[in-house]
PDB file of C-alpha atoms in Angstrom:
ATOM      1  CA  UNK A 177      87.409 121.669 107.158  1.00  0.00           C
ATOM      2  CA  UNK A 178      90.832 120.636 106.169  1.00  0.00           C
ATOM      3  CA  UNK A 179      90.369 117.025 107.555  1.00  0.00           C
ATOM      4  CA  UNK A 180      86.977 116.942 105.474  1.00  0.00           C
ATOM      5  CA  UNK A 181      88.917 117.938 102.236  1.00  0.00           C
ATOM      6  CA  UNK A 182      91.295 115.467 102.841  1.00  0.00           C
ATOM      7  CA  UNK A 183      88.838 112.844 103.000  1.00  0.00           C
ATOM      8  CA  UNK A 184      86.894 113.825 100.096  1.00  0.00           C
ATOM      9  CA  UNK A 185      90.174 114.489  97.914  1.00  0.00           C
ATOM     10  CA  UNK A 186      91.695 110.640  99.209  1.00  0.00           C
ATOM     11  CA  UNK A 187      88.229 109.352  98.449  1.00  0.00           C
ATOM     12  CA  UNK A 188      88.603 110.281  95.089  1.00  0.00           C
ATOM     13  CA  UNK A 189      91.796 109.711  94.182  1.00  0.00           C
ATOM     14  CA  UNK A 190      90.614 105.863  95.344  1.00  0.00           C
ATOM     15  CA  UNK A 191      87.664 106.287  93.084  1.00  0.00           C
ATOM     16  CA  UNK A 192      90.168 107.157  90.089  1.00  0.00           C
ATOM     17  CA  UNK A 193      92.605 103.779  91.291  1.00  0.00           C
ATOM     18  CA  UNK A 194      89.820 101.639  91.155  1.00  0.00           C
ATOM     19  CA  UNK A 195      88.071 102.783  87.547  1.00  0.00           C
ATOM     20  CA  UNK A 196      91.239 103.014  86.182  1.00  0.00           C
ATOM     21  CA  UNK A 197      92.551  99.422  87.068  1.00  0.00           C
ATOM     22  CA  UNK A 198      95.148 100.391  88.773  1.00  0.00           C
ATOM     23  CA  UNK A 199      93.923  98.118  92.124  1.00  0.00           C
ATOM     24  CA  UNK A 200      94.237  95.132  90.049  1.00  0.00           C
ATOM     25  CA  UNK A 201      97.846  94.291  90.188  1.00  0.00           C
ATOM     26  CA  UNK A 202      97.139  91.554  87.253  1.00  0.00           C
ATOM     27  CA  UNK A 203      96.939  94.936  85.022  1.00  0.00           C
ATOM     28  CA  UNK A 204      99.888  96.500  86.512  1.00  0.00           C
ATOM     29  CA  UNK A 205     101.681  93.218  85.824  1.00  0.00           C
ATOM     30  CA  UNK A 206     100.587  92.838  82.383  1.00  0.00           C
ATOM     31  CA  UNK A 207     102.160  96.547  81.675  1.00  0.00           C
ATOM     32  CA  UNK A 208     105.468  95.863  82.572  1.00  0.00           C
ATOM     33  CA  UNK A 209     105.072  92.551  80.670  1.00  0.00           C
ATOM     34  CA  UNK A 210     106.091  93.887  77.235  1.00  0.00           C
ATOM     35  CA  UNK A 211     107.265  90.447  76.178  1.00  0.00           C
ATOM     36  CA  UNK A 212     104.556  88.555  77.140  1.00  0.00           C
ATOM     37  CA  UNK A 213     101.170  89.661  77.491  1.00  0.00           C
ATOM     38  CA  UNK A 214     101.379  93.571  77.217  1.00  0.00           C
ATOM     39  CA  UNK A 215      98.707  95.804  78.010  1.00  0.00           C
ATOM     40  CA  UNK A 216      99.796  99.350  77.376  1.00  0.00           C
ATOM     41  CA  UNK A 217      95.875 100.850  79.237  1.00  0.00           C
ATOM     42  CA  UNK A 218      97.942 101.746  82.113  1.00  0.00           C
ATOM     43  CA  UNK A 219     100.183 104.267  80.283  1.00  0.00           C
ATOM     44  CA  UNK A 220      96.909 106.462  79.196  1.00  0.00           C
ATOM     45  CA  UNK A 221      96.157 106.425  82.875  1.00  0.00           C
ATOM     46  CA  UNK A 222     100.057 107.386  84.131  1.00  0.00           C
ATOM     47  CA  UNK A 223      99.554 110.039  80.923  1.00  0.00           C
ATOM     48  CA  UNK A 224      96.306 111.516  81.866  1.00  0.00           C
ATOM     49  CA  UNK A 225      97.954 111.983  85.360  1.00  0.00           C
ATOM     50  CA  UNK A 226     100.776 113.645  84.162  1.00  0.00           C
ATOM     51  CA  UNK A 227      99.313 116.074  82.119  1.00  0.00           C
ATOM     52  CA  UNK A 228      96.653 116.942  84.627  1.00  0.00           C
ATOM     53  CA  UNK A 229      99.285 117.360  87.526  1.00  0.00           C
ATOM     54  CA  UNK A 230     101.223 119.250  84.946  1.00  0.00           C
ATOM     55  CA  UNK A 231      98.458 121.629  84.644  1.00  0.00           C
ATOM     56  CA  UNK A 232      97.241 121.578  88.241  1.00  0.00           C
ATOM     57  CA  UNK A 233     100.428 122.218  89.558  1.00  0.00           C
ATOM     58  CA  UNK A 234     100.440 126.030  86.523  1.00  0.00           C
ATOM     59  CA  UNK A 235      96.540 126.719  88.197  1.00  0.00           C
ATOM     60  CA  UNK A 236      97.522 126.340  91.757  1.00  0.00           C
ATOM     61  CA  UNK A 237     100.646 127.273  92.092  1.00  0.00           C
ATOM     62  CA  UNK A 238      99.372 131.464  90.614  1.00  0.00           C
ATOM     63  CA  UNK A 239      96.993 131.601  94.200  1.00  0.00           C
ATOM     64  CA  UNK A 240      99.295 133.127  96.679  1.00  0.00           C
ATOM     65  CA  UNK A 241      98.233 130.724  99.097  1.00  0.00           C
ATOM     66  CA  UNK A 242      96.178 126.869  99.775  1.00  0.00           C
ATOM     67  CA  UNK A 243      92.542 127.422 100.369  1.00  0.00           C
ATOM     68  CA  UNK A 244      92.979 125.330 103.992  1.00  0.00           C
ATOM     69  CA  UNK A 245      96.568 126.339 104.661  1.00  0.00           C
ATOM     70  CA  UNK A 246      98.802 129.553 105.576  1.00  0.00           C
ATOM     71  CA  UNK A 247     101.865 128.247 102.830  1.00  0.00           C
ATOM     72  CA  UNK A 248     102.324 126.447  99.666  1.00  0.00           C
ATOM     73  CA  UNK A 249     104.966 123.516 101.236  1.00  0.00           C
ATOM     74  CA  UNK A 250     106.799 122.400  98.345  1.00  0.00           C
ATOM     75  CA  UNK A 251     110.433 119.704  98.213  1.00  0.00           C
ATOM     76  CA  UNK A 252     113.324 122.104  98.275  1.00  0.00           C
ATOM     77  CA  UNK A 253     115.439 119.330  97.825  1.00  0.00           C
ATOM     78  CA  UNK A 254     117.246 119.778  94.006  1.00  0.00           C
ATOM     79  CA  UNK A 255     119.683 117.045  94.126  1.00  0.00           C
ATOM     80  CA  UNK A 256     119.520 112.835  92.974  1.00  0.00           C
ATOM     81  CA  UNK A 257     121.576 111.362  95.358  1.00  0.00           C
ATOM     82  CA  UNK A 258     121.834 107.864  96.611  1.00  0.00           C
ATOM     83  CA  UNK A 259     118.700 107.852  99.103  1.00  0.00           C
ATOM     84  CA  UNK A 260     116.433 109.286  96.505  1.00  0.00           C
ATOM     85  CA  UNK A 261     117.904 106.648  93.749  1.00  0.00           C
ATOM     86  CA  UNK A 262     117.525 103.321  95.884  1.00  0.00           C
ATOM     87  CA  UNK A 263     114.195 104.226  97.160  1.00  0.00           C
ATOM     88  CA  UNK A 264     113.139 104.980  93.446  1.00  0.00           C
ATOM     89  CA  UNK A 265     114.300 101.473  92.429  1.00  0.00           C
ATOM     90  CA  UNK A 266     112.913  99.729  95.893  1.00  0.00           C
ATOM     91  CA  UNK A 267     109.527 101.387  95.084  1.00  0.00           C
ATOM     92  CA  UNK A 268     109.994 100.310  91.601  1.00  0.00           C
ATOM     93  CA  UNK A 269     110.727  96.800  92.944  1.00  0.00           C
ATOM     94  CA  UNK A 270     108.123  96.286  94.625  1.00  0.00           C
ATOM     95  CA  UNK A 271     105.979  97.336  92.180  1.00  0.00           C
ATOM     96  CA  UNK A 272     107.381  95.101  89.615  1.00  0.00           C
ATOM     97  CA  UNK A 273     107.245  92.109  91.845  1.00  0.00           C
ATOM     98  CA  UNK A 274     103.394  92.964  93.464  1.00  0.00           C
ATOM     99  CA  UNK A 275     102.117  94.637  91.397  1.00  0.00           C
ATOM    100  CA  UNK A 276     100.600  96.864  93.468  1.00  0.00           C
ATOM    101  CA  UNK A 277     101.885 100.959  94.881  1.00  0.00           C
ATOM    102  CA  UNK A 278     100.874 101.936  98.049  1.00  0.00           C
ATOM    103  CA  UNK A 279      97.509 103.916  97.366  1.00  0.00           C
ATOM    104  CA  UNK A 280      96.155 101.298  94.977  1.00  0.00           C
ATOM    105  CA  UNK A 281      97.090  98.580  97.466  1.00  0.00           C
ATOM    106  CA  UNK A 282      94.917  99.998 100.197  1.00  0.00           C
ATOM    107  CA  UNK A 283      91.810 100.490  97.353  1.00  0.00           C
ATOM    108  CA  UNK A 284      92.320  96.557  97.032  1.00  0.00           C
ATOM    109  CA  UNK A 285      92.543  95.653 100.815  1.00  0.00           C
ATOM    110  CA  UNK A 286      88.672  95.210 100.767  1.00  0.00           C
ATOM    111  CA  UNK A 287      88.979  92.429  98.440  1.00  0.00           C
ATOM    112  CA  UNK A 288      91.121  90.507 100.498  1.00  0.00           C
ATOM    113  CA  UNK A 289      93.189  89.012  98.002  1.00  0.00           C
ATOM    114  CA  UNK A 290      96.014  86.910  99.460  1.00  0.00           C
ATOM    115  CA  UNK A 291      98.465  89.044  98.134  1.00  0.00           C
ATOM    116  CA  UNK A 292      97.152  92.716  98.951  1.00  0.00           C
ATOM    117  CA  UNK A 293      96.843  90.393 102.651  1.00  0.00           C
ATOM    118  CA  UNK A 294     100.825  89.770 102.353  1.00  0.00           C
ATOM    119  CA  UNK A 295     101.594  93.054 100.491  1.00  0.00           C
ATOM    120  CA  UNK A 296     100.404  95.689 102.632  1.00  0.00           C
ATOM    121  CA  UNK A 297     101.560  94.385 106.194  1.00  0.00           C
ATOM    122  CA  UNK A 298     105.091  94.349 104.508  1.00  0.00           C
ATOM    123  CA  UNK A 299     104.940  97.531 103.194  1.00  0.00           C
ATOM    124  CA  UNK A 300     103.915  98.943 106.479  1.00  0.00           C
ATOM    125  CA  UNK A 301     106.840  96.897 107.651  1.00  0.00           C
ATOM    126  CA  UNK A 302     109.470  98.734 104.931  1.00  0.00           C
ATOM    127  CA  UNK A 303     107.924 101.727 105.735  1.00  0.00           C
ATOM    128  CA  UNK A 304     108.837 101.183 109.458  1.00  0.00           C
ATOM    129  CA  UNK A 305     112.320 100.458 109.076  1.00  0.00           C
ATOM    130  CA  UNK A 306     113.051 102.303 106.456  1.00  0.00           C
ATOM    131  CA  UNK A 307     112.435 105.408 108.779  1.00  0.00           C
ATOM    132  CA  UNK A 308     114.750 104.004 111.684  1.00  0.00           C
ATOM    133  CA  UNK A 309     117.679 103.489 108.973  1.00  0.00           C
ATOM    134  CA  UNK A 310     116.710 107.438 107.642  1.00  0.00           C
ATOM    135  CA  UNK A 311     117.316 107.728 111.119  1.00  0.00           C
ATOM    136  CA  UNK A 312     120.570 106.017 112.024  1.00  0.00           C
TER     137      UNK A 312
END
């Protein structure tokens, strides 16, 4: 049951990438464009989020339990330190220069766009070594 809710919650969450624009890095780009060609659609959609994790998270976290799991498994970590700040500004990095996140970057593999075609495969690379350096 759990790997069926997982599917049907990823499936829409890819749903809600791909109506909101956020699988078209062109949009993304145009957002953090605020000298050139700005569109400010995509801060509706990172608001809409917000305020519906913000209230998700209030509903949720009252049940003394997950519906498919034994324990709530929240970060206990409470601390910015240097891992957490250059992996926010890597992330942010890449996102500035593709255009694309992770989870809207797999919505767009389909297309098979030259640059989702370049993106993901180095992402998957990053990925990869940033967990040997975590590890080192």
């Amino acid at each position: 049951m759990r790997i069926i809710a997982g599917l049907l919650a990823g499936l829409l969450f890819g749903i809600g990438l791909v109506v909101s624009g956020m699988s078209d890095p062109a949009k993304v780009l145009n957002f953090l464009d605020i000298a050139g060609s700005w569109d400010p659609s995509l801060a509706f959609v990172m608001g809409g989020a917000s305020v519906t994790t913000f209230l998700g998270y209030r509903f949720v976290l009252r049940q003394p339990a997950p519906r498919l799991a034994d324990a709530f498994h929240l970060p206990t970590a409470t601390q910015v330190d240097a891992p957490l700040l250059g992996g926010a500004a890597l992330f942010g990095l890449g996102w500035g220069i593709g255009g694309f996140c992770p989870g809207p970057a797999w919505t767009a593999l389909p297309l098979l766009a030259p640059g989702t075609l370049v993106f993901l495969p180095m992402m998957l690379l990053g990925l990869w070594l940033g967990n040997i350096a975590m590890q080192r």
